[in-house]
Coordinates of N, CA and C in Angstrom, one line a residue:
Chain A
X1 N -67.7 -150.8 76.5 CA -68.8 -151.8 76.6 C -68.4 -153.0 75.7
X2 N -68.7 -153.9 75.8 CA -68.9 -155.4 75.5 C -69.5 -155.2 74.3
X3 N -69.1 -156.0 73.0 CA -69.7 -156.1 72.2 C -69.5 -157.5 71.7
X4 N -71.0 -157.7 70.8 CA -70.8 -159.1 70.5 C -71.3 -159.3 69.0
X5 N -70.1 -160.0 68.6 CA -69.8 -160.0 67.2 C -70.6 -161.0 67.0
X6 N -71.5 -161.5 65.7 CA -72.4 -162.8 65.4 C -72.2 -163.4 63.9
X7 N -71.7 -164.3 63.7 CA -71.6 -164.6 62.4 C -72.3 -165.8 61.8
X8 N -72.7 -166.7 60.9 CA -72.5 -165.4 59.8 C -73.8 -164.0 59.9
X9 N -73.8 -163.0 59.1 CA -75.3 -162.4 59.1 C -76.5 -163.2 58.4
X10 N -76.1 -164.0 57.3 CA -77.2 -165.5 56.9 C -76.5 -166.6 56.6
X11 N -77.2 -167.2 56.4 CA -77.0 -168.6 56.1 C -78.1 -169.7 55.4
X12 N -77.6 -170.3 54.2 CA -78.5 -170.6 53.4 C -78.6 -172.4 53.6
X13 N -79.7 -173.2 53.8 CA -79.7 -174.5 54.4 C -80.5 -175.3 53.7
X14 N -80.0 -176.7 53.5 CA -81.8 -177.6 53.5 C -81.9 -178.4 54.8
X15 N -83.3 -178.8 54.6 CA -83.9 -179.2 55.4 C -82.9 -180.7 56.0
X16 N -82.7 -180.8 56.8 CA -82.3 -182.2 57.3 C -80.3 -181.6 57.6
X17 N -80.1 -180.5 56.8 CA -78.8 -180.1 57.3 C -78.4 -179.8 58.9
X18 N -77.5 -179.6 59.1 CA -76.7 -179.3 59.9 C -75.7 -177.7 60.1
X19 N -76.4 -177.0 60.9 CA -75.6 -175.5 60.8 C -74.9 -174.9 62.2
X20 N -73.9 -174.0 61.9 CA -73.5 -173.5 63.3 C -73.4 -172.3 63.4
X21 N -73.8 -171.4 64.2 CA -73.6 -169.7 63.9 C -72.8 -169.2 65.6
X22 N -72.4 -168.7 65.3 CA -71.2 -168.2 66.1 C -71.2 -166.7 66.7
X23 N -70.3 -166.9 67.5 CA -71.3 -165.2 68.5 C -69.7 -164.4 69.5
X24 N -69.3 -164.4 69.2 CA -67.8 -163.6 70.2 C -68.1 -162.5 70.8
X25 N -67.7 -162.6 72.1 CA -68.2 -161.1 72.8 C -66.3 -160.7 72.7
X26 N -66.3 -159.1 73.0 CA -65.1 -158.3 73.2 C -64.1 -158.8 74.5
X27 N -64.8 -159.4 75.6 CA -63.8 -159.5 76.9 C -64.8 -161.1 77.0
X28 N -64.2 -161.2 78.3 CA -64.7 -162.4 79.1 C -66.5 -162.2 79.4
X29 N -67.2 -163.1 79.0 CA -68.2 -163.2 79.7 C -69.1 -164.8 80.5
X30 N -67.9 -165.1 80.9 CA -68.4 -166.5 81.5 C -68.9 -167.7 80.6
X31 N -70.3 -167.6 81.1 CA -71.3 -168.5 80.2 C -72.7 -167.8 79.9
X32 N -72.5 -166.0 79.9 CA -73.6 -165.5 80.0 C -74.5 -164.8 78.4
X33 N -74.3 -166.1 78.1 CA -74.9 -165.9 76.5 C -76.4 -166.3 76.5
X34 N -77.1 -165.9 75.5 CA -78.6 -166.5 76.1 C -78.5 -166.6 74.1
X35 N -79.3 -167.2 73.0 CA -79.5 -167.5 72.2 C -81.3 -167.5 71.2
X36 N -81.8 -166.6 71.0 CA -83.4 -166.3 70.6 C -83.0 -166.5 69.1
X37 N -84.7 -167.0 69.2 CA -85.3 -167.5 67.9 C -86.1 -166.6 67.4
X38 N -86.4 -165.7 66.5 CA -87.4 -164.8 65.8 C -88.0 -165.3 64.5
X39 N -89.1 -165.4 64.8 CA -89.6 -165.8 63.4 C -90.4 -164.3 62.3
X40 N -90.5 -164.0 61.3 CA -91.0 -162.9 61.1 C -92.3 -162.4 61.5
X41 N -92.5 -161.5 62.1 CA -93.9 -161.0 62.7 C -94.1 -161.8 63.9
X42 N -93.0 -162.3 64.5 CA -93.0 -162.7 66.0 C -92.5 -162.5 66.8
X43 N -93.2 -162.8 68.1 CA -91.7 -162.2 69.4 C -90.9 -163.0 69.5
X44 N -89.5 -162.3 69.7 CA -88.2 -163.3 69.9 C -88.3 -164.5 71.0
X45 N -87.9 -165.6 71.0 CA -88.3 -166.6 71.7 C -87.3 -167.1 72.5
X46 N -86.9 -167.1 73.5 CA -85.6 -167.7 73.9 C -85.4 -169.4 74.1
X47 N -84.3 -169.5 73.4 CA -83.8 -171.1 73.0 C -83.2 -171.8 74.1
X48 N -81.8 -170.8 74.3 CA -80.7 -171.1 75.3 C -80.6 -170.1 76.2
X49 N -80.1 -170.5 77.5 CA -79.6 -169.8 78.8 C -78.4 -170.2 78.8
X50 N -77.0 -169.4 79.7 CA -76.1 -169.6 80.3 C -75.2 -170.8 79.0
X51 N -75.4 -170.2 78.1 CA -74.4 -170.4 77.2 C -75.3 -172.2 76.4
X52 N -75.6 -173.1 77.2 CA -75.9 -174.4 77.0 C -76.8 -175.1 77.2
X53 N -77.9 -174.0 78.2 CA -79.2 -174.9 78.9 C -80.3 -174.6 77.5
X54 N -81.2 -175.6 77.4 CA -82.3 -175.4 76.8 C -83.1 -175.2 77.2
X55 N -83.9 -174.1 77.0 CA -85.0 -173.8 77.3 C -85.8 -174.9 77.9
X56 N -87.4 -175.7 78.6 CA -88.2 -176.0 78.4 C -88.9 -176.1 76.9
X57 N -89.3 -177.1 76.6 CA -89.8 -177.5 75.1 C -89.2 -176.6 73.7
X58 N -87.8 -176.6 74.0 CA -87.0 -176.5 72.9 C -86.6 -177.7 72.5
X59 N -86.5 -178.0 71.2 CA -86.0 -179.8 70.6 C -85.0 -180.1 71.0
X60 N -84.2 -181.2 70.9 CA -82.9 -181.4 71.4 C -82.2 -180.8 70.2
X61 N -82.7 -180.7 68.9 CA -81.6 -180.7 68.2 C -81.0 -179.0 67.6
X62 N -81.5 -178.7 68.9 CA -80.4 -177.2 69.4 C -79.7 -177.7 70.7
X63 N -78.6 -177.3 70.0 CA -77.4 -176.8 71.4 C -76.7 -175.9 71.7
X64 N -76.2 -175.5 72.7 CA -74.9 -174.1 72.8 C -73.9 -174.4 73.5
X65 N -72.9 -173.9 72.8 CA -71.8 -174.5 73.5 C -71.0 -173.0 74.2
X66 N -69.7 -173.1 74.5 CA -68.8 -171.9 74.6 C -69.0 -171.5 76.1
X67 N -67.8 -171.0 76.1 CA -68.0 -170.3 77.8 C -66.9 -168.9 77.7
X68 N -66.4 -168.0 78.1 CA -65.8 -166.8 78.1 C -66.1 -165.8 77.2
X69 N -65.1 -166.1 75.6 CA -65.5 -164.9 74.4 C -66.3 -165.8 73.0
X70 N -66.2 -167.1 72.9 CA -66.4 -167.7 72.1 C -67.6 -168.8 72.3
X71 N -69.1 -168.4 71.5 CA -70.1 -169.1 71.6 C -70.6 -169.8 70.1
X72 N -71.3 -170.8 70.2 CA -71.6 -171.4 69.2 C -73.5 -171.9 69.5
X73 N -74.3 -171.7 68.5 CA -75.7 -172.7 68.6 C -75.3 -173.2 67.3
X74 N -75.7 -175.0 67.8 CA -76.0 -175.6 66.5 C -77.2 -176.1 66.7
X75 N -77.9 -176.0 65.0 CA -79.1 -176.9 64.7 C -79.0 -177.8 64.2
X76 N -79.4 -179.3 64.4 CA -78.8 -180.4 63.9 C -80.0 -180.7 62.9
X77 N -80.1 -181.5 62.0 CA -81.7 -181.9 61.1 C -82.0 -181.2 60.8
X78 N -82.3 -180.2 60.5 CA -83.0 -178.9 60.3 C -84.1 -179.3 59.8
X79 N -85.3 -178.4 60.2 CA -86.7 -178.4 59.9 C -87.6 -177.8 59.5
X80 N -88.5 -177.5 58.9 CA -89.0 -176.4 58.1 C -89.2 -175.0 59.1
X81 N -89.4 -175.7 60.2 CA -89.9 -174.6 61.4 C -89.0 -173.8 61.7
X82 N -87.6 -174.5 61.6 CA -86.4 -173.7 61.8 C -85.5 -172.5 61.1
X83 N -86.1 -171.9 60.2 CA -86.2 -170.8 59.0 C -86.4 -170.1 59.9
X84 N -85.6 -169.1 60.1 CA -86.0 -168.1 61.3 C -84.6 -166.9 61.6
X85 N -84.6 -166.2 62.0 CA -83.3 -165.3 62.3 C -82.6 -165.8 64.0
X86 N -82.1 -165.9 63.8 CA -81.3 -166.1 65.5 C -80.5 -164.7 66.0
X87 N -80.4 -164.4 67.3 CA -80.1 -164.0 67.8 C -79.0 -164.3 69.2
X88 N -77.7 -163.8 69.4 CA -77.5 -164.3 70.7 C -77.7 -162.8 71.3
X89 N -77.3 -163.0 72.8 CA -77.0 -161.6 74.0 C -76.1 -162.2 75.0
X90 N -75.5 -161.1 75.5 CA -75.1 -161.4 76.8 C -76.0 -160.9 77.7
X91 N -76.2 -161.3 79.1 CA -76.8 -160.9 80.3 C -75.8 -160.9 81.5
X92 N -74.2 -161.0 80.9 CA -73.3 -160.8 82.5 C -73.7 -159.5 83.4
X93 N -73.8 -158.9 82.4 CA -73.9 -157.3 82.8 C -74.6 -156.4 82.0
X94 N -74.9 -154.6 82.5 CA -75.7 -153.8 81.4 C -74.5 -153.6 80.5
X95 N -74.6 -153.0 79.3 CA -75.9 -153.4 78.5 C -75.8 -154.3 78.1
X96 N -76.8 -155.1 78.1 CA -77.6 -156.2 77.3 C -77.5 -156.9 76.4
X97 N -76.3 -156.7 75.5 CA -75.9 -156.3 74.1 C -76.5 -157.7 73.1
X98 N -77.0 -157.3 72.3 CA -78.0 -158.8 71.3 C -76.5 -158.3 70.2
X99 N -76.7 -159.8 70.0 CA -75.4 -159.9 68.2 C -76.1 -159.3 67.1
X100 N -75.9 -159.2 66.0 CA -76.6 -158.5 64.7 C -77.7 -159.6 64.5
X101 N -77.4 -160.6 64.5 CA -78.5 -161.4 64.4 C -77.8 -162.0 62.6
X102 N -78.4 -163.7 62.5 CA -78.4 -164.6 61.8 C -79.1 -165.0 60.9
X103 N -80.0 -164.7 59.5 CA -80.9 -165.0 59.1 C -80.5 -166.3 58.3
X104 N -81.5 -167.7 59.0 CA -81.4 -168.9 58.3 C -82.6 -168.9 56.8
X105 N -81.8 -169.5 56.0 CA -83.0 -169.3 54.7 C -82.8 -171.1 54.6
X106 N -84.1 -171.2 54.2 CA -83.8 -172.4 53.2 C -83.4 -171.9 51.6
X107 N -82.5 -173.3 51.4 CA -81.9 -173.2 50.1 C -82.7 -173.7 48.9
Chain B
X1 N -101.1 -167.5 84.0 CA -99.6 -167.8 82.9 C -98.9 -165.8 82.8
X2 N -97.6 -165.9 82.7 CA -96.6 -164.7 82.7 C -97.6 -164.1 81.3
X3 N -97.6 -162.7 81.6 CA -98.5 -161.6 80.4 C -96.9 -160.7 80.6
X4 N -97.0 -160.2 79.4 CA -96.6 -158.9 79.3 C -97.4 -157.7 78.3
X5 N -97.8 -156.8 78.5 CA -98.3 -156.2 77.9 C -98.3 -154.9 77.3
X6 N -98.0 -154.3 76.2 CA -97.2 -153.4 76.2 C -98.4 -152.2 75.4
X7 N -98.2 -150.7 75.6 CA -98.9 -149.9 74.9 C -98.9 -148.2 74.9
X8 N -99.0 -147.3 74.1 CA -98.6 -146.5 74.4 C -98.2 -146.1 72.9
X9 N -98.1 -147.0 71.9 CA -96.8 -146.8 70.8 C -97.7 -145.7 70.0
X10 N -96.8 -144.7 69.3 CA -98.2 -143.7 68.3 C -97.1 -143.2 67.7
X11 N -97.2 -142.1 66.5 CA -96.7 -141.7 65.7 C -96.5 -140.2 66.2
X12 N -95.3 -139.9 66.4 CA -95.2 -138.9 67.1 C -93.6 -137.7 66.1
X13 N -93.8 -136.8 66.6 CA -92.9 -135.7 65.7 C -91.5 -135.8 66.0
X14 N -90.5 -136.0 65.6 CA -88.9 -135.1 66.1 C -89.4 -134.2 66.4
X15 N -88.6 -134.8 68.2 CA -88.1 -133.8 69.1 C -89.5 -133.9 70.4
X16 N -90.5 -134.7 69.8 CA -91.4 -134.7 71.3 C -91.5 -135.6 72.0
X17 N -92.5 -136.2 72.9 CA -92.1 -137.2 74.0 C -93.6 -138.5 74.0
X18 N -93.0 -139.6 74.5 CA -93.9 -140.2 74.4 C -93.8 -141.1 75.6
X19 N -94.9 -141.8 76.6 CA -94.6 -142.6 77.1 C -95.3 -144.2 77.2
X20 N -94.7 -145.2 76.8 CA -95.0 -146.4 77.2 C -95.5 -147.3 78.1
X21 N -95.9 -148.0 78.5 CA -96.4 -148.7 79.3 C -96.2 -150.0 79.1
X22 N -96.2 -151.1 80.1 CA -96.3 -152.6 80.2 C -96.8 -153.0 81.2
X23 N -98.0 -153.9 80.8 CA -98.8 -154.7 81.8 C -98.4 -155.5 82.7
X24 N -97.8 -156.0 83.7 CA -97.7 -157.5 84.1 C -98.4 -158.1 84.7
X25 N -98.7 -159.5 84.3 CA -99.5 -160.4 85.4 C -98.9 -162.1 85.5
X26 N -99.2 -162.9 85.9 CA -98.7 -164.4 85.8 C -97.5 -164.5 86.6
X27 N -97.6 -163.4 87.4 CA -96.1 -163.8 88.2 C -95.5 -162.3 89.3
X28 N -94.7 -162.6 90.0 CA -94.6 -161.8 91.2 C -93.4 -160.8 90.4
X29 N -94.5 -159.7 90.6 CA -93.2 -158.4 89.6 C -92.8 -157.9 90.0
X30 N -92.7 -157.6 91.1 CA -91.8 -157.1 92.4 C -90.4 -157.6 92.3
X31 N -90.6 -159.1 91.7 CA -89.7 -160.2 92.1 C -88.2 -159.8 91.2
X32 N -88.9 -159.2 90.1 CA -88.3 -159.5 88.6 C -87.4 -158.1 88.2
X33 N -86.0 -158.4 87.3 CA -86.2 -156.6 86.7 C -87.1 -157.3 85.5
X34 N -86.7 -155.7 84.8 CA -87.6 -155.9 83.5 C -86.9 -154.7 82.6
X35 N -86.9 -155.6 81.0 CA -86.1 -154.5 80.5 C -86.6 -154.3 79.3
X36 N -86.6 -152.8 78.7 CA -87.7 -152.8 77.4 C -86.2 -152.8 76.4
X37 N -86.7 -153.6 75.0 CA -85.3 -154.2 74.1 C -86.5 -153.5 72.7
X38 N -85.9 -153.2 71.6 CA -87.0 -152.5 70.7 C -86.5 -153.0 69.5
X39 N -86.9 -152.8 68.5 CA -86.5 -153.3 67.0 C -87.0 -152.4 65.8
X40 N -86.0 -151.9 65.2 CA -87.0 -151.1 64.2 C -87.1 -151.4 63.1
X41 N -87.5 -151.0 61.8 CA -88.3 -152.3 61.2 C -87.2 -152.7 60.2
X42 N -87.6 -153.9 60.1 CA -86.4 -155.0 59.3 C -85.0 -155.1 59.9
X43 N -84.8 -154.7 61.6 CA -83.5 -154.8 61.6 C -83.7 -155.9 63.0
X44 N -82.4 -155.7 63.6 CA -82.1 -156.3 64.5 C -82.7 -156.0 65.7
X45 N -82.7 -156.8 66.9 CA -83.1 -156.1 68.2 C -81.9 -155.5 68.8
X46 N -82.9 -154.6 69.5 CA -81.0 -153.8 70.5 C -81.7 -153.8 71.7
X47 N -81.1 -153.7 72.5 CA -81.4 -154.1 74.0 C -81.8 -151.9 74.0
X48 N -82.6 -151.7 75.3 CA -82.5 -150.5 75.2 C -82.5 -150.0 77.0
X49 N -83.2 -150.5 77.7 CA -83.0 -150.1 79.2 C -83.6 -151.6 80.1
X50 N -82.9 -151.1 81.2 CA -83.1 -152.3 82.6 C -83.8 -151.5 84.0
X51 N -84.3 -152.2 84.2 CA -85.0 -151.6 85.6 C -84.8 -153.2 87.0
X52 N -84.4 -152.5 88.2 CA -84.2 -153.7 89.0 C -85.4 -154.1 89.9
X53 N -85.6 -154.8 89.9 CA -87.1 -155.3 90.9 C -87.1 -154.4 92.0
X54 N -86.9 -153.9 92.5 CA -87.3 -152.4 93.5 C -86.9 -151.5 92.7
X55 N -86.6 -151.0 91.7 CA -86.7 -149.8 90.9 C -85.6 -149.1 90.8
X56 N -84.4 -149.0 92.3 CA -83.4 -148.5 92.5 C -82.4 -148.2 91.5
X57 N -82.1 -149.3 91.0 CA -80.7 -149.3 90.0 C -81.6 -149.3 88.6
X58 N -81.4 -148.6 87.6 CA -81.4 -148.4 86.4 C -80.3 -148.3 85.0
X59 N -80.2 -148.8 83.7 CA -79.1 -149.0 83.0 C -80.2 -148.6 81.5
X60 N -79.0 -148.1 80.9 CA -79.7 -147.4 79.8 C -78.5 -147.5 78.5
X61 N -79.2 -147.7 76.9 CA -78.3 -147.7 76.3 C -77.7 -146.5 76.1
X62 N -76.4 -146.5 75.4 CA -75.6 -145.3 74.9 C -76.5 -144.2 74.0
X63 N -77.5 -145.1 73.4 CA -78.0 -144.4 72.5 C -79.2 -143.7 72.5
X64 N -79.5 -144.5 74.3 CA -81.1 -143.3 74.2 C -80.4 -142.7 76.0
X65 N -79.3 -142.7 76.6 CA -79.1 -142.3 77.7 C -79.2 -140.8 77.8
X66 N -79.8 -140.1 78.7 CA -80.5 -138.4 79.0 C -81.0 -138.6 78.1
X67 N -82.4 -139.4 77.6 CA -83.4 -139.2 76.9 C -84.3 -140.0 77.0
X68 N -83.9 -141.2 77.6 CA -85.2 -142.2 78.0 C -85.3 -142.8 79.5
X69 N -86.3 -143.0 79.9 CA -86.5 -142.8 81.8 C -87.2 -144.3 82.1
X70 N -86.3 -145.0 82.5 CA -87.6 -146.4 82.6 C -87.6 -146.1 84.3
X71 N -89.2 -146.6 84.3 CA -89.3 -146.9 86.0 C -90.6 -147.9 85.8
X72 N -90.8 -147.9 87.2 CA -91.8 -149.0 87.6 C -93.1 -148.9 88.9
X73 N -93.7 -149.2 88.9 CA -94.8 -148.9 89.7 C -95.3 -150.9 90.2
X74 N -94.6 -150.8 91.1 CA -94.6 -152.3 91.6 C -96.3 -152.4 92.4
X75 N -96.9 -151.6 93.1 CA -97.9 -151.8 93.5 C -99.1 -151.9 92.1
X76 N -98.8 -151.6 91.4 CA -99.8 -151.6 90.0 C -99.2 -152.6 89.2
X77 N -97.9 -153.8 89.1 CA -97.6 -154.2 88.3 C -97.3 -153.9 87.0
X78 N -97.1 -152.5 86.9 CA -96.8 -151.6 85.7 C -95.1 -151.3 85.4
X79 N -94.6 -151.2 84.1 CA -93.5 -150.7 84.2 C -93.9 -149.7 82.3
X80 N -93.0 -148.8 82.7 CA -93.0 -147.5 82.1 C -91.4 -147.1 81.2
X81 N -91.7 -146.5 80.0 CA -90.5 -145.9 79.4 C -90.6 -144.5 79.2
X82 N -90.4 -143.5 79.5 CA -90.6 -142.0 78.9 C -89.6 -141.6 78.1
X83 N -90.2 -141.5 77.1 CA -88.9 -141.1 75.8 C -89.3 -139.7 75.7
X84 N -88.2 -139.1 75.9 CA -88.2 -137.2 75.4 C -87.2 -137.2 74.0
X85 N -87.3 -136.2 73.7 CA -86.3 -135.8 72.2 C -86.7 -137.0 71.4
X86 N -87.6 -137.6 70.9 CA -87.4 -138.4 70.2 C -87.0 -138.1 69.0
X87 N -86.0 -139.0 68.2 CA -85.4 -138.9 66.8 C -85.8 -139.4 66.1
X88 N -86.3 -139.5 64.4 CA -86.2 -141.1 63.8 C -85.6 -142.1 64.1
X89 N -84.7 -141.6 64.4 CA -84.0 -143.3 64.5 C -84.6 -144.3 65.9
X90 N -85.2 -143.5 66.3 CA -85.7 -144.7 67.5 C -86.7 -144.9 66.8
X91 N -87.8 -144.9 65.8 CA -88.5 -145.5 65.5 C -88.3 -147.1 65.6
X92 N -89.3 -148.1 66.2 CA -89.2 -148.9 66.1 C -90.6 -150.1 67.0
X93 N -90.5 -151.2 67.2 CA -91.2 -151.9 68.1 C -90.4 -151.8 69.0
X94 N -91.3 -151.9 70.5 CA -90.7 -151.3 71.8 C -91.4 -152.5 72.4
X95 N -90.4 -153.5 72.8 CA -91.2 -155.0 73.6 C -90.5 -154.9 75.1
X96 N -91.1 -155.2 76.1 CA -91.2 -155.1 77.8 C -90.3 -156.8 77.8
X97 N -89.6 -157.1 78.1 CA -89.3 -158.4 78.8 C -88.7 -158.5 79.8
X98 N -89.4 -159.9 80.5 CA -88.3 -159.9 82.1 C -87.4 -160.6 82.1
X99 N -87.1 -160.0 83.2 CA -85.3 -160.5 83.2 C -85.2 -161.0 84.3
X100 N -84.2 -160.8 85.2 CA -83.7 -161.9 86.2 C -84.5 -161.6 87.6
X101 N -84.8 -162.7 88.3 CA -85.5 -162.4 89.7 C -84.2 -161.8 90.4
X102 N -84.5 -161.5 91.5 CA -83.8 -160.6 91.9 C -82.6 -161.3 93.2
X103 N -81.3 -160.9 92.6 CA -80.1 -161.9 93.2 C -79.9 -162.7 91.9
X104 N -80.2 -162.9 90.6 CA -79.9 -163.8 90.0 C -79.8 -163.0 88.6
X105 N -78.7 -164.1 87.5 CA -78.4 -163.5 86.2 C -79.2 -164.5 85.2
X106 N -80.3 -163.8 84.7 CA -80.6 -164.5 83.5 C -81.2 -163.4 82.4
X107 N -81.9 -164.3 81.4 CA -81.7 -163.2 80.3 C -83.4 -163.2 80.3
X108 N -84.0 -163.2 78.8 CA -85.3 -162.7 78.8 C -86.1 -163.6 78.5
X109 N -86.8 -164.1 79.5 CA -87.7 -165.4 79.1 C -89.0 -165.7 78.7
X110 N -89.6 -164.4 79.2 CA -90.7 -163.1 78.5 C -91.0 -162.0 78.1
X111 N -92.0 -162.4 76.7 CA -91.7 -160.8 76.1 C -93.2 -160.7 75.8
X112 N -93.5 -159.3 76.0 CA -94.8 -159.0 75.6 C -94.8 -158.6 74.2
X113 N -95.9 -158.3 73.4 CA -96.4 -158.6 72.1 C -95.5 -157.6 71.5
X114 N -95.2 -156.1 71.8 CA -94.7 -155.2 71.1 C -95.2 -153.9 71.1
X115 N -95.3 -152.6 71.1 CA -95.9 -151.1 70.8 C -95.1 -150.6 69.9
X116 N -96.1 -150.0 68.6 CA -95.2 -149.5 67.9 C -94.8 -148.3 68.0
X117 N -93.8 -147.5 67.8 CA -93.3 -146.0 67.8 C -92.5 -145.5 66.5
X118 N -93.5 -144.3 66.0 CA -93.2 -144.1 64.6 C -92.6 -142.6 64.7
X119 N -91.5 -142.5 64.6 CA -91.2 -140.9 64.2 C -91.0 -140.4 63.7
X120 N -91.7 -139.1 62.8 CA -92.3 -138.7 61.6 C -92.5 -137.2 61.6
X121 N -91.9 -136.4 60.5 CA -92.7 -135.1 60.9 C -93.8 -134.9 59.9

């Protein structure tokens, strides 16, 4: 199986920074990364599709880049709203596999 | 608007069985798979089974495979998990979300609220 490595596990920020968290799967998987937002005591939210697309009323100042083994979301500005754990997955194929997941703190 | 709804979750013993449920409404569920992804507490999510919009093909993880049964009941808009042998370690939140309409690869763009499942003797 595919596995997908996510780094860092946190990351500590202020407000108005700029961060990048990173996501490698084991083989090729196109552009089939998808990128969730969890806030505590919430359902996971989906940000990005197919490696780059934004969701519907996600800010601009997320993006995803990467295509094959190597993925990247950046948050640009950062905002108080944005304290949250991230998650990537792939969806090329089963299983489903979510990264460990990213917890952003403010600093 | 897309519901998902999930319920079923209860405190149950190693080694017995429990089964889940999810509601759908706001959209054609026939159309959709649907896959239950669970989290247990303070950790990560792990993806845990797939069901394909006619029910046919099914995918299950390593970790609950010959022990958890997803299916679906398309004329009720219902989809289902049957967990047998349950261990602690599956304790966790058990959320329904859909996945790709059918012919297409996407990930999960709905999730229902969650059912909890506690495993305890």
């Amino acid at each position: 199986d595919i596995q997908m490595t996510q780094s860092p596990p946190s990351l500590s920020a202020s407000v108005g920074d700029t961060v990048t968290i990173t996501c490698r799967a084991s083989q090729d998987i196109s552009i089939y990364v998808a990128w969730y937002q969890q806030k505590p005591g919430r359902v996971p939210k989906c940000l990005i599709v197919d490696a780059s697309i934004l969701q519907s009323e996600v800010p601009s100042r997320f993006s995803g880049r990467g295509s094959g083994t190597d993925f990247t979301l950046t948050i640009s500005s950062l905002r108080p709203d944005d304290f949250a754990t991230y998650y990537c997955q792939k969806y090329n194929s089963a299983p489903f596999t979510f990264g460990q997941g990213t917890r952003l703190e403010i600093k | 608007q897309v519901q998902l709804v999930e319920s079923g979750g209860d405190v149950v013993q190693p080694g017995r069985s429990l089964r889940l449920s999810c509601a759908a409404s706001g959209f054609t569920f026939s159309r959709y798979s649907i896959h239950w992804v669970r989290q247990a507490p303070g950790k990560g999510l792990e993806w845990v089974a797939v069901i394909s919009h006619d029910g046919n093909t099914k995918y299950y993880a390593d970790t609950v495979k010959g022990r958890f049964t997803i299916s679906r009941d398309n004329s009720a808009n219902a989809l289902f998990l049957q967990m047998d042998n349950l261990r602690p370690d599956d304790a966790a939140v058990y959320y329904c979300a859909r996945g790709a309409i059918a012919g297409a690869t996407y990930p999960h763009d709905y999730w229902g609220q969650g059912t909890l499942v506690a495993v305890s003797s």
